[in-house]
Coordinates of N, CA and C in Angstrom, one line a residue:
X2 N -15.0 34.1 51.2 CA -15.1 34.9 50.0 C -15.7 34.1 48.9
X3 N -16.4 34.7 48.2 CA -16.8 33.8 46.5 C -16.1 33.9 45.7
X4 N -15.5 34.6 45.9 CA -14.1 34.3 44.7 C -12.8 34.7 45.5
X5 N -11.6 34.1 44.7 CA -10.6 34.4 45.5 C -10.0 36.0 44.4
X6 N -8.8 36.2 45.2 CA -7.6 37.7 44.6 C -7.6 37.1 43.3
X7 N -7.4 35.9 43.1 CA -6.7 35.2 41.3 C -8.1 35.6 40.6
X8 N -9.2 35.0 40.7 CA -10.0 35.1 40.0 C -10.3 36.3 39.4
X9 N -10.0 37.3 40.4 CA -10.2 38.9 40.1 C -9.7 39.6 39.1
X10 N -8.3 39.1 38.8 CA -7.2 39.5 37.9 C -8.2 39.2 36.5
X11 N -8.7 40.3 35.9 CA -9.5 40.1 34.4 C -8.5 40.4 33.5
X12 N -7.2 40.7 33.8 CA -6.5 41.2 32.8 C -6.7 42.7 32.4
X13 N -5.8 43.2 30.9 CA -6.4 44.2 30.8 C -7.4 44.6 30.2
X14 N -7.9 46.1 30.2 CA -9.5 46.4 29.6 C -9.1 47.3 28.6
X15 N -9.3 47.1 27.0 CA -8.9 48.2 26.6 C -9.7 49.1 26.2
X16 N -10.9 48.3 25.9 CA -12.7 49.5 25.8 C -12.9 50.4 26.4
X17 N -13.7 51.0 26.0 CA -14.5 52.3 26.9 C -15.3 51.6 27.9
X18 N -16.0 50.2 27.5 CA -16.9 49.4 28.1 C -16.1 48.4 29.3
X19 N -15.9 48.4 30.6 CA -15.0 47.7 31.1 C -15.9 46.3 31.5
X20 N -16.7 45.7 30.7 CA -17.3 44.5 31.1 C -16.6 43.3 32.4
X21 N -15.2 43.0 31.9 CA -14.5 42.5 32.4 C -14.7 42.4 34.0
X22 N -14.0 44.0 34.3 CA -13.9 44.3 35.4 C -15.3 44.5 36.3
X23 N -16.4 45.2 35.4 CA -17.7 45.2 36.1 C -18.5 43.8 36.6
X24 N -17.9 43.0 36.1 CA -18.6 41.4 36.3 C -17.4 40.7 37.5
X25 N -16.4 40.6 37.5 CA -15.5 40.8 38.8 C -16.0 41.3 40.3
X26 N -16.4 42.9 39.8 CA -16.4 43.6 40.9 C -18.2 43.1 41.4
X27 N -19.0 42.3 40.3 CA -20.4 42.1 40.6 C -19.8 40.5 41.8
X28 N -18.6 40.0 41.5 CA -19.2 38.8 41.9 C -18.1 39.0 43.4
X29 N -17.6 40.1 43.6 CA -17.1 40.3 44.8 C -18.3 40.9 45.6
X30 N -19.0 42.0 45.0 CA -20.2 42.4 46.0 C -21.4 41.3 46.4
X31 N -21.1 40.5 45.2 CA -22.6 39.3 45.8 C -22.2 38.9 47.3
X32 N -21.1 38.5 48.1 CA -20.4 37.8 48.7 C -21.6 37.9 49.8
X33 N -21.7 39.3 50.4 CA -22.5 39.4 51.3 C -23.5 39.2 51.7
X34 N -24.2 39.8 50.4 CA -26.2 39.6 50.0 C -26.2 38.3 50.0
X35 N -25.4 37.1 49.5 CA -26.0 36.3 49.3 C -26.6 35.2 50.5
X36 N -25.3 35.0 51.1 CA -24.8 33.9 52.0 C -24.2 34.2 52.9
X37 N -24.3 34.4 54.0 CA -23.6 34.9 55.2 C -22.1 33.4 55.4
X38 N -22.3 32.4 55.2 CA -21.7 31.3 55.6 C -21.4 30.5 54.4
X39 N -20.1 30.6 53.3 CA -20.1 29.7 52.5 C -18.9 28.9 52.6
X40 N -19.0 28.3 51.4 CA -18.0 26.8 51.6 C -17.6 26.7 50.2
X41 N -16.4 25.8 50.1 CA -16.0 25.6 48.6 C -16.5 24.7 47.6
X42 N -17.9 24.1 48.1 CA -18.8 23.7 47.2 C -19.5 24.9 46.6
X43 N -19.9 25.7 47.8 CA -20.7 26.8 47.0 C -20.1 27.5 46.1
X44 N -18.6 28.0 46.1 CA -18.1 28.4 45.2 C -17.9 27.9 44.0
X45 N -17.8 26.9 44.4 CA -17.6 26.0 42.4 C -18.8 25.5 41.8
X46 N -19.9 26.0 42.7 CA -21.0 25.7 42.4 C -21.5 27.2 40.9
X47 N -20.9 28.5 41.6 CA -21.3 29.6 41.3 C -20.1 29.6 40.0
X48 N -19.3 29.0 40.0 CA -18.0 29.4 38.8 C -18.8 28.4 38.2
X49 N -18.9 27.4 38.2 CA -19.5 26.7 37.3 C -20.6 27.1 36.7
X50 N -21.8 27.7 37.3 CA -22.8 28.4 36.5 C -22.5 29.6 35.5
X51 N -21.1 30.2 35.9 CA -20.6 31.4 34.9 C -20.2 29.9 33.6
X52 N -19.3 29.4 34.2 CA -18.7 28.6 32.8 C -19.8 28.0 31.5
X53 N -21.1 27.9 32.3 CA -22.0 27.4 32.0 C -22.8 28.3 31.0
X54 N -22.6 29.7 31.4 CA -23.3 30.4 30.7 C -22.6 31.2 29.9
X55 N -21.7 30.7 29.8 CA -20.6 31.5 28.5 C -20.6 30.7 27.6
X56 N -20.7 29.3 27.7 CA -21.3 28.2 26.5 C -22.2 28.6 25.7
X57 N -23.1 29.8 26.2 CA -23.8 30.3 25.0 C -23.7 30.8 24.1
X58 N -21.9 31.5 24.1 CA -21.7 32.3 22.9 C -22.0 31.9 21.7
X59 N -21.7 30.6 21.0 CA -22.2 30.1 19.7 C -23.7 30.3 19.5
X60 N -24.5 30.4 20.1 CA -25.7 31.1 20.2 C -26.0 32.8 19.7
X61 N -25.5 32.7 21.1 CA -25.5 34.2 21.2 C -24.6 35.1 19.2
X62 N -23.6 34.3 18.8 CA -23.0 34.9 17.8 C -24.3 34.4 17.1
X63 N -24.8 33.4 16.4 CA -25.5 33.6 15.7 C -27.0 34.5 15.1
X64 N -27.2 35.0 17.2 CA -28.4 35.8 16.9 C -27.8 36.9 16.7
X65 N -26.8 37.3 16.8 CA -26.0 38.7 16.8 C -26.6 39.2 15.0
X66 N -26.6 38.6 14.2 CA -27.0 39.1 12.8 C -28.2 39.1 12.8
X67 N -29.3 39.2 13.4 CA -30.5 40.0 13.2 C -30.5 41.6 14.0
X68 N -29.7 41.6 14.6 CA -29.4 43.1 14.6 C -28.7 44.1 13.6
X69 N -28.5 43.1 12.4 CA -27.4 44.0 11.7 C -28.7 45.0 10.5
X70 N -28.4 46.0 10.4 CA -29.4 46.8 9.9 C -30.3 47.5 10.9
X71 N -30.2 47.0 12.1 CA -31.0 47.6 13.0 C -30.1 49.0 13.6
X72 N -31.0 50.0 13.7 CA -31.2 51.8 14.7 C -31.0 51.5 16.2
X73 N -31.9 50.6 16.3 CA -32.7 50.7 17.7 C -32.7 49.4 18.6
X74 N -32.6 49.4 19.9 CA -33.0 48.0 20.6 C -33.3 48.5 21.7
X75 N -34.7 47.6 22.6 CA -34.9 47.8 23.7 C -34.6 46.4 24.8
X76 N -34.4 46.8 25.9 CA -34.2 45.6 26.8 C -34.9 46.1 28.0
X77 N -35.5 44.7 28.5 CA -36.9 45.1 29.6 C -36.1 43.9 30.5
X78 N -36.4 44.6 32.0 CA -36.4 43.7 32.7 C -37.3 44.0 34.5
X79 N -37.4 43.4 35.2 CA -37.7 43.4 36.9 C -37.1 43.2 37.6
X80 N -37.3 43.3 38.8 CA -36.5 43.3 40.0 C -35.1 43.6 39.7
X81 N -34.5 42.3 40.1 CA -33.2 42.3 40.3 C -32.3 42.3 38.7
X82 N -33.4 42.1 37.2 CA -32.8 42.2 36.3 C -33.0 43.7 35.8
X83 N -34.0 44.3 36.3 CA -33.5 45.8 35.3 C -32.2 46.5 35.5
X84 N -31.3 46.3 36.5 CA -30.0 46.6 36.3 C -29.1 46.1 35.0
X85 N -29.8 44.8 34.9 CA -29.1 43.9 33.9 C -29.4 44.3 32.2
X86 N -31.0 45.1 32.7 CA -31.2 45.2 31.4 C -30.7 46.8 31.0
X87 N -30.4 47.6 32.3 CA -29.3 48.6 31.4 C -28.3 48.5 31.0
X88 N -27.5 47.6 32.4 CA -26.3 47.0 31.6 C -26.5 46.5 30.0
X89 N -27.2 45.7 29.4 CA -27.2 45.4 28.2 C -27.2 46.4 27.1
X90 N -28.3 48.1 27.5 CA -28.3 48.5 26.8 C -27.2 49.1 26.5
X91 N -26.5 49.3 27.5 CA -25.1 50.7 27.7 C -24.5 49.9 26.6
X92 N -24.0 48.5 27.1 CA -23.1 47.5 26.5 C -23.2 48.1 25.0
X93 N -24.3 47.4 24.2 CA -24.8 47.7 22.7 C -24.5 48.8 21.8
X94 N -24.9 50.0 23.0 CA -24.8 51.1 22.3 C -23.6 51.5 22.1
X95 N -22.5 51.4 23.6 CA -21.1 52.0 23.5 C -20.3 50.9 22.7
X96 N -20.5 50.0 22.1 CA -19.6 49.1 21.2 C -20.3 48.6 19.8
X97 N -21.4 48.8 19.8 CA -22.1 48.6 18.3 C -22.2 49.8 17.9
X98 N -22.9 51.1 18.3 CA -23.4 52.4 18.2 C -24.9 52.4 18.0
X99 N -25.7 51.1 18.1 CA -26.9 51.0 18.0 C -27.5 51.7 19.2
X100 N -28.6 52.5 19.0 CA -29.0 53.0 19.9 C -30.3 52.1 21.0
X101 N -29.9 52.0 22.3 CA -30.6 51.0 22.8 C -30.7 51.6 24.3
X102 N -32.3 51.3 24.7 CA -33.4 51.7 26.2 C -32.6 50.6 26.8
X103 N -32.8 50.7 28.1 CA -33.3 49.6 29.2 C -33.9 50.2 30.3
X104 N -35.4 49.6 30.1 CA -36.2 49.7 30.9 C -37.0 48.4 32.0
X105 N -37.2 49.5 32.6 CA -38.4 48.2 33.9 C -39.3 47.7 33.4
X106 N -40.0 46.4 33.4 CA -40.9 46.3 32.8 C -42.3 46.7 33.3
X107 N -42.6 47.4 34.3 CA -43.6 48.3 35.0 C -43.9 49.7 34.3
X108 N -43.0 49.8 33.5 CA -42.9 51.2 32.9 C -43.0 51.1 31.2
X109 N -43.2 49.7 30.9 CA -43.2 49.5 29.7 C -44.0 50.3 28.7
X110 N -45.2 50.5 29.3 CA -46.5 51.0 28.8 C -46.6 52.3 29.4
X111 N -45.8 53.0 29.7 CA -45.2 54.4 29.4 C -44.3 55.4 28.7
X112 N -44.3 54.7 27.9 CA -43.7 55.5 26.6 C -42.9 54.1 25.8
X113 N -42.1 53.4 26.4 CA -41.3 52.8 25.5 C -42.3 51.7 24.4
X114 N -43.7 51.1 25.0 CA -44.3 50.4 23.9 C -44.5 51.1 22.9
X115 N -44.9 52.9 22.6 CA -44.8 53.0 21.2 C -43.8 52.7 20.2
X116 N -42.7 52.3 20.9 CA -41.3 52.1 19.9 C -41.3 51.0 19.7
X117 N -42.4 49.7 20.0 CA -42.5 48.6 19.8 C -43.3 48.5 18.2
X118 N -42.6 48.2 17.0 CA -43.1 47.9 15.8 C -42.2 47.3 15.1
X119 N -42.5 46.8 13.8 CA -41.8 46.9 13.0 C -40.1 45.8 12.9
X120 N -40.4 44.9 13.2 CA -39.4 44.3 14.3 C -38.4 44.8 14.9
X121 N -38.5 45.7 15.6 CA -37.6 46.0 16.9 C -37.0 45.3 17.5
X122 N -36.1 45.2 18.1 CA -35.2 43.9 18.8 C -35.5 44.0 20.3
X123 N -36.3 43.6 20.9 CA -36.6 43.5 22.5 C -36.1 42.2 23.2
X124 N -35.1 42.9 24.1 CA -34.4 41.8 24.8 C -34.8 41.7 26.1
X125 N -35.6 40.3 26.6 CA -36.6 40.1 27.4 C -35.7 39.5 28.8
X126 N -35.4 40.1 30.0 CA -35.1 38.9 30.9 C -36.0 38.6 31.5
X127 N -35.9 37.2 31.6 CA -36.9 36.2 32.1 C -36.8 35.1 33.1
X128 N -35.5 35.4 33.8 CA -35.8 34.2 34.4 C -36.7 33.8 35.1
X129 N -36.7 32.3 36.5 CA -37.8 32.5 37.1 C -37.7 32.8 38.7
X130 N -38.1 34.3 38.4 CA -37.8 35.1 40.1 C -39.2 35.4 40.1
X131 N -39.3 36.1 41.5 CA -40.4 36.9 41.6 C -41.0 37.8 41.0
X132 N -40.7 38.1 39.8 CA -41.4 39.0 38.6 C -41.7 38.2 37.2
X133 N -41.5 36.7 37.8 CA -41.5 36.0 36.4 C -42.8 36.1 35.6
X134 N -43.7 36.0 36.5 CA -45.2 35.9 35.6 C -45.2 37.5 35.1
X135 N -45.3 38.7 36.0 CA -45.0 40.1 35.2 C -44.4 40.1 34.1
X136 N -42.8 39.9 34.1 CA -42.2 39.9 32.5 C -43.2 39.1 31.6
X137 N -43.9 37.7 31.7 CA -44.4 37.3 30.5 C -45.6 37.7 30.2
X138 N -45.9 38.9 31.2 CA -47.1 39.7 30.5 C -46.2 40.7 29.5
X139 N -44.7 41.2 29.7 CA -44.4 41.9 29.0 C -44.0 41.8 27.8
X140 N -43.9 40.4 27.8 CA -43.6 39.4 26.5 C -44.6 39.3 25.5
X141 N -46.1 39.4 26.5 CA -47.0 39.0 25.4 C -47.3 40.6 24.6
X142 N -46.5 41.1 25.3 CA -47.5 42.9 24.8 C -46.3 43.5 23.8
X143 N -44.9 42.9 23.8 CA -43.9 43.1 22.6 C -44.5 41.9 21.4
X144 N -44.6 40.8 21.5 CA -45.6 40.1 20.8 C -46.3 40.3 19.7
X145 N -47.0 41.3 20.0 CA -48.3 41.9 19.8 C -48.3 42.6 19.0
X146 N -47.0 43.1 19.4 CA -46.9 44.2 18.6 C -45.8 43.9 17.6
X147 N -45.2 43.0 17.0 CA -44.5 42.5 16.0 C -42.9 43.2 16.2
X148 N -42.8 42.8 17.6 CA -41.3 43.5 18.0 C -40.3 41.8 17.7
X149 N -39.1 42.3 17.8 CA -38.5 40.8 17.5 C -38.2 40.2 19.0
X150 N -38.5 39.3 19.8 CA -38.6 39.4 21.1 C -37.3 38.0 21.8
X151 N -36.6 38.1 21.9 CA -35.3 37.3 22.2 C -35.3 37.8 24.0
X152 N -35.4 36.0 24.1 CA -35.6 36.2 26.3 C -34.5 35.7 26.8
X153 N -34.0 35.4 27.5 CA -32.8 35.2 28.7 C -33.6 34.7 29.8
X154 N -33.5 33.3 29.6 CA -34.4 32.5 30.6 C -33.6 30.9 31.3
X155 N -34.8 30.5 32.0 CA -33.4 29.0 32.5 C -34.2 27.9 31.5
X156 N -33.3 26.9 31.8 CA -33.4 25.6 30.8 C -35.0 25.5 30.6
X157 N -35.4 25.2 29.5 CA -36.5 24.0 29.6 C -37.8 25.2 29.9
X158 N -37.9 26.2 29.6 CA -39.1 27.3 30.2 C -39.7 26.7 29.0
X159 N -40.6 26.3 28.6 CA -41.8 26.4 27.9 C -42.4 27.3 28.1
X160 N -42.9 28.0 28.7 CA -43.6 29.4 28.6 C -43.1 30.3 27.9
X161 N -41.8 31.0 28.2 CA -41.0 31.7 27.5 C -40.7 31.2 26.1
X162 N -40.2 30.4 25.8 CA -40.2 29.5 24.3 C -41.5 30.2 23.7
X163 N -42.6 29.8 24.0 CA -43.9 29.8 23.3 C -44.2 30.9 22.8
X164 N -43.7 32.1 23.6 CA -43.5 33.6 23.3 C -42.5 34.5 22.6
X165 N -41.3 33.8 22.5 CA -40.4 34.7 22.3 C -39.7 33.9 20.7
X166 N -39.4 34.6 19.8 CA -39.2 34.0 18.6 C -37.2 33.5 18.8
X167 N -36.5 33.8 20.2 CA -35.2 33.6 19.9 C -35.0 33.6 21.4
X168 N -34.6 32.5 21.7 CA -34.3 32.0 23.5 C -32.9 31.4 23.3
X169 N -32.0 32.3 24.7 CA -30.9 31.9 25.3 C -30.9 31.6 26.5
X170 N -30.6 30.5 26.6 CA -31.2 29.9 28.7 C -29.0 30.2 29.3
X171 N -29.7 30.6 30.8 CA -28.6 30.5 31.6 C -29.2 29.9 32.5
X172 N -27.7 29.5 33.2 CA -28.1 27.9 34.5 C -29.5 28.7 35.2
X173 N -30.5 27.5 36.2 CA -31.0 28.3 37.2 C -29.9 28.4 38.4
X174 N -30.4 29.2 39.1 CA -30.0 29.7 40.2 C -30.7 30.7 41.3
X175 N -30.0 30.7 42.6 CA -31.0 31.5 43.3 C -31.4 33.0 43.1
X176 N -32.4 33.9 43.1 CA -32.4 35.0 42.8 C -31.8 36.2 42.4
X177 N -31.0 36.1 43.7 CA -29.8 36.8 43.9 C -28.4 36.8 43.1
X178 N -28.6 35.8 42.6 CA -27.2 35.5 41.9 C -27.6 34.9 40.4
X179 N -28.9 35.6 40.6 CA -29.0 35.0 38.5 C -29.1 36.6 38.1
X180 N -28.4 37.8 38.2 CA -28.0 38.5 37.4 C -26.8 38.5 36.6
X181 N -25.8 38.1 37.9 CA -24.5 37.6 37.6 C -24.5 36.6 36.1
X182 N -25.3 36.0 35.6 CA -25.6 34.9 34.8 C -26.4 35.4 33.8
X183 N -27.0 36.2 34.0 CA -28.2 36.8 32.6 C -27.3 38.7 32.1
X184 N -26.3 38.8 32.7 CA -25.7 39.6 32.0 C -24.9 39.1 31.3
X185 N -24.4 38.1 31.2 CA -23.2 37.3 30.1 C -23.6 37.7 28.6
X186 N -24.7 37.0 28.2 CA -25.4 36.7 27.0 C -25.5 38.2 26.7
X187 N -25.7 39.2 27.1 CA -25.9 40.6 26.7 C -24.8 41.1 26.7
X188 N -23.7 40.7 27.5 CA -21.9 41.3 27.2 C -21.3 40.5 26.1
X189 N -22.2 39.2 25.6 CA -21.8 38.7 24.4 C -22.5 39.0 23.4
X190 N -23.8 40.0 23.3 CA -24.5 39.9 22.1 C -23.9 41.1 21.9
X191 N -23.6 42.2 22.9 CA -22.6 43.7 22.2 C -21.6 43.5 21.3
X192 N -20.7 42.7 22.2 CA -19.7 41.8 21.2 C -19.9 41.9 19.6
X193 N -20.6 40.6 19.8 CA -20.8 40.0 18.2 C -21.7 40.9 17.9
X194 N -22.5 41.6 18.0 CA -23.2 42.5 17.2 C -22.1 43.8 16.4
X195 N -21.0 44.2 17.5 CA -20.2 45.1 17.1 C -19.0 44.6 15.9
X196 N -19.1 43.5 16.2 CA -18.0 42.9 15.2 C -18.5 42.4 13.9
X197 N -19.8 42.3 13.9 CA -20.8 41.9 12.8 C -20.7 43.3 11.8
X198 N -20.6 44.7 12.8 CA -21.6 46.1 11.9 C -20.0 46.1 11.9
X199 N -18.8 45.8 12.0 CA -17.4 46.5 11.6 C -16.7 47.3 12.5
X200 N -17.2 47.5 13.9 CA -16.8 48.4 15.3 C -15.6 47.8 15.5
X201 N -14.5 49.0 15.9 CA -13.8 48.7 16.7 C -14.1 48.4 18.1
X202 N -14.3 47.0 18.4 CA -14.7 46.8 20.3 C -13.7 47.2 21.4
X203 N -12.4 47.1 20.7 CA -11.2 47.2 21.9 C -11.0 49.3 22.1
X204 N -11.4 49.4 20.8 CA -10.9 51.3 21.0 C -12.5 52.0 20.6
X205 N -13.4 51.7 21.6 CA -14.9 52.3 20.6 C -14.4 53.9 20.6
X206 N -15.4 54.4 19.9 CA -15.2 55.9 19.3 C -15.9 56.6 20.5
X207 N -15.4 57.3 20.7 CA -15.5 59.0 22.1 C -15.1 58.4 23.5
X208 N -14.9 57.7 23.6 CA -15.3 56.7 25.1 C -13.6 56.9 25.6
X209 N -13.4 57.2 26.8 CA -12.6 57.3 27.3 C -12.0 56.1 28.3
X210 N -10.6 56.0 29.0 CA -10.9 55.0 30.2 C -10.8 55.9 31.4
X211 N -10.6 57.1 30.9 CA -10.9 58.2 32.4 C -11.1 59.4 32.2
X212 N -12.0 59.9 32.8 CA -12.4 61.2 32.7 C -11.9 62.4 33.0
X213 N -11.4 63.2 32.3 CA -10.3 64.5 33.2 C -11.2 65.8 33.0
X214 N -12.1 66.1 32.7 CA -13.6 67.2 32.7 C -14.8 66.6 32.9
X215 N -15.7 67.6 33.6 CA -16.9 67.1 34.5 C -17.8 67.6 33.3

């Protein structure tokens, strides 16, 4: 297994948003996809890259105040991160009330680039997977258009730097398992963004923890 029964226990969830538990249940599903055969190096290999990437939060709070006054935010990603980049937007919206896309970045330039002006908050993932050079076309085209462009990338990208006016790196890692790691910084910027505008994060407004009408 990649994680053991202890690790699993997140405690309780009091939000509408169950971050906790959705990042648990992400690092019980990797088990399969990833590795047919692991060992207890690999596992403290992969805990360590979470511990790693939670170090960002002093970051991550800081950037949290250029969203304050903001409507709107978009978050782009490929492959294996456009999951991540809806997770971010759900995150944002249901605990800040900011209204926020996530989209593929194949589809950028189907409707969502008109909403790129004016500094908009476009949250870029970037690591370096098989869509790495794609996203940094999508980077140059938020850019361009005077969006505020904050990426989610691994150490030391100079590329992404050169582009993006606000960079938070998570460890590298293999493909498969740098979602796990590039959703953190987005379950931290809901956070401090929500606690920045005055939201209650633990009881958000309409959000249930279970549904009893379809």
């Amino acid at each position: 297994m990649l994680v053991n029964a202890e690790l699993l226990v997140t405690g309780p969830c009091f939000g509408g948003g169950p971050a906790p538990l959705g990042q648990a249940q992400n690092l019980e599903d990797t088990d399969p996809a990833v590795e047919r055969k692991r060992d207890d190096a690999a596992d403290a290999d992969v805990l360590a890259w979470l511990f790693d990437a939670l170090a960002v939060d002093a970051d991550v709070q800081r950037l949290a105040r250029h969203f304050i006054g903001k409507e709107h935010a978009l978050f782009l990603g490929r492959g294996t991160q456009f999951p991540i980049a809806l997770e971010g937007a759900l995150k944002l919206k249901e605990i800040s009330y900011i209204h926020a896309e996530g989209y593929a970045g194949g589809e950028m330039k189907h409707g969502p680039i008109a909403l790129i002006a004016d500094g908009l908050p476009v949250v870029a993932l970037a690591p370096r997977d098989s869509s790495y050079e794609r996203m940094l076309g999508n980077m140059e085209e938020v850019r361009a258009r005077d969006g505020v462009l904050i990426a989610i990338c691994h150490p030391g990208d100079r590329a992404v730097a050169g582009k993006a006016q606000h960079v938070i790196e998570v460890p590298s890692c293999a493909e498969l398992l740098a979602p796990l790691l590039t959703v953190i910084p987005l379950q931290l910027l809901a956070y401090h963004v929500a606690v920045r505008r005055g939201c209650d994060v633990d009881q958000p407004r309409n959000l249930a923890k279970s549904v009893t009408v379809e």
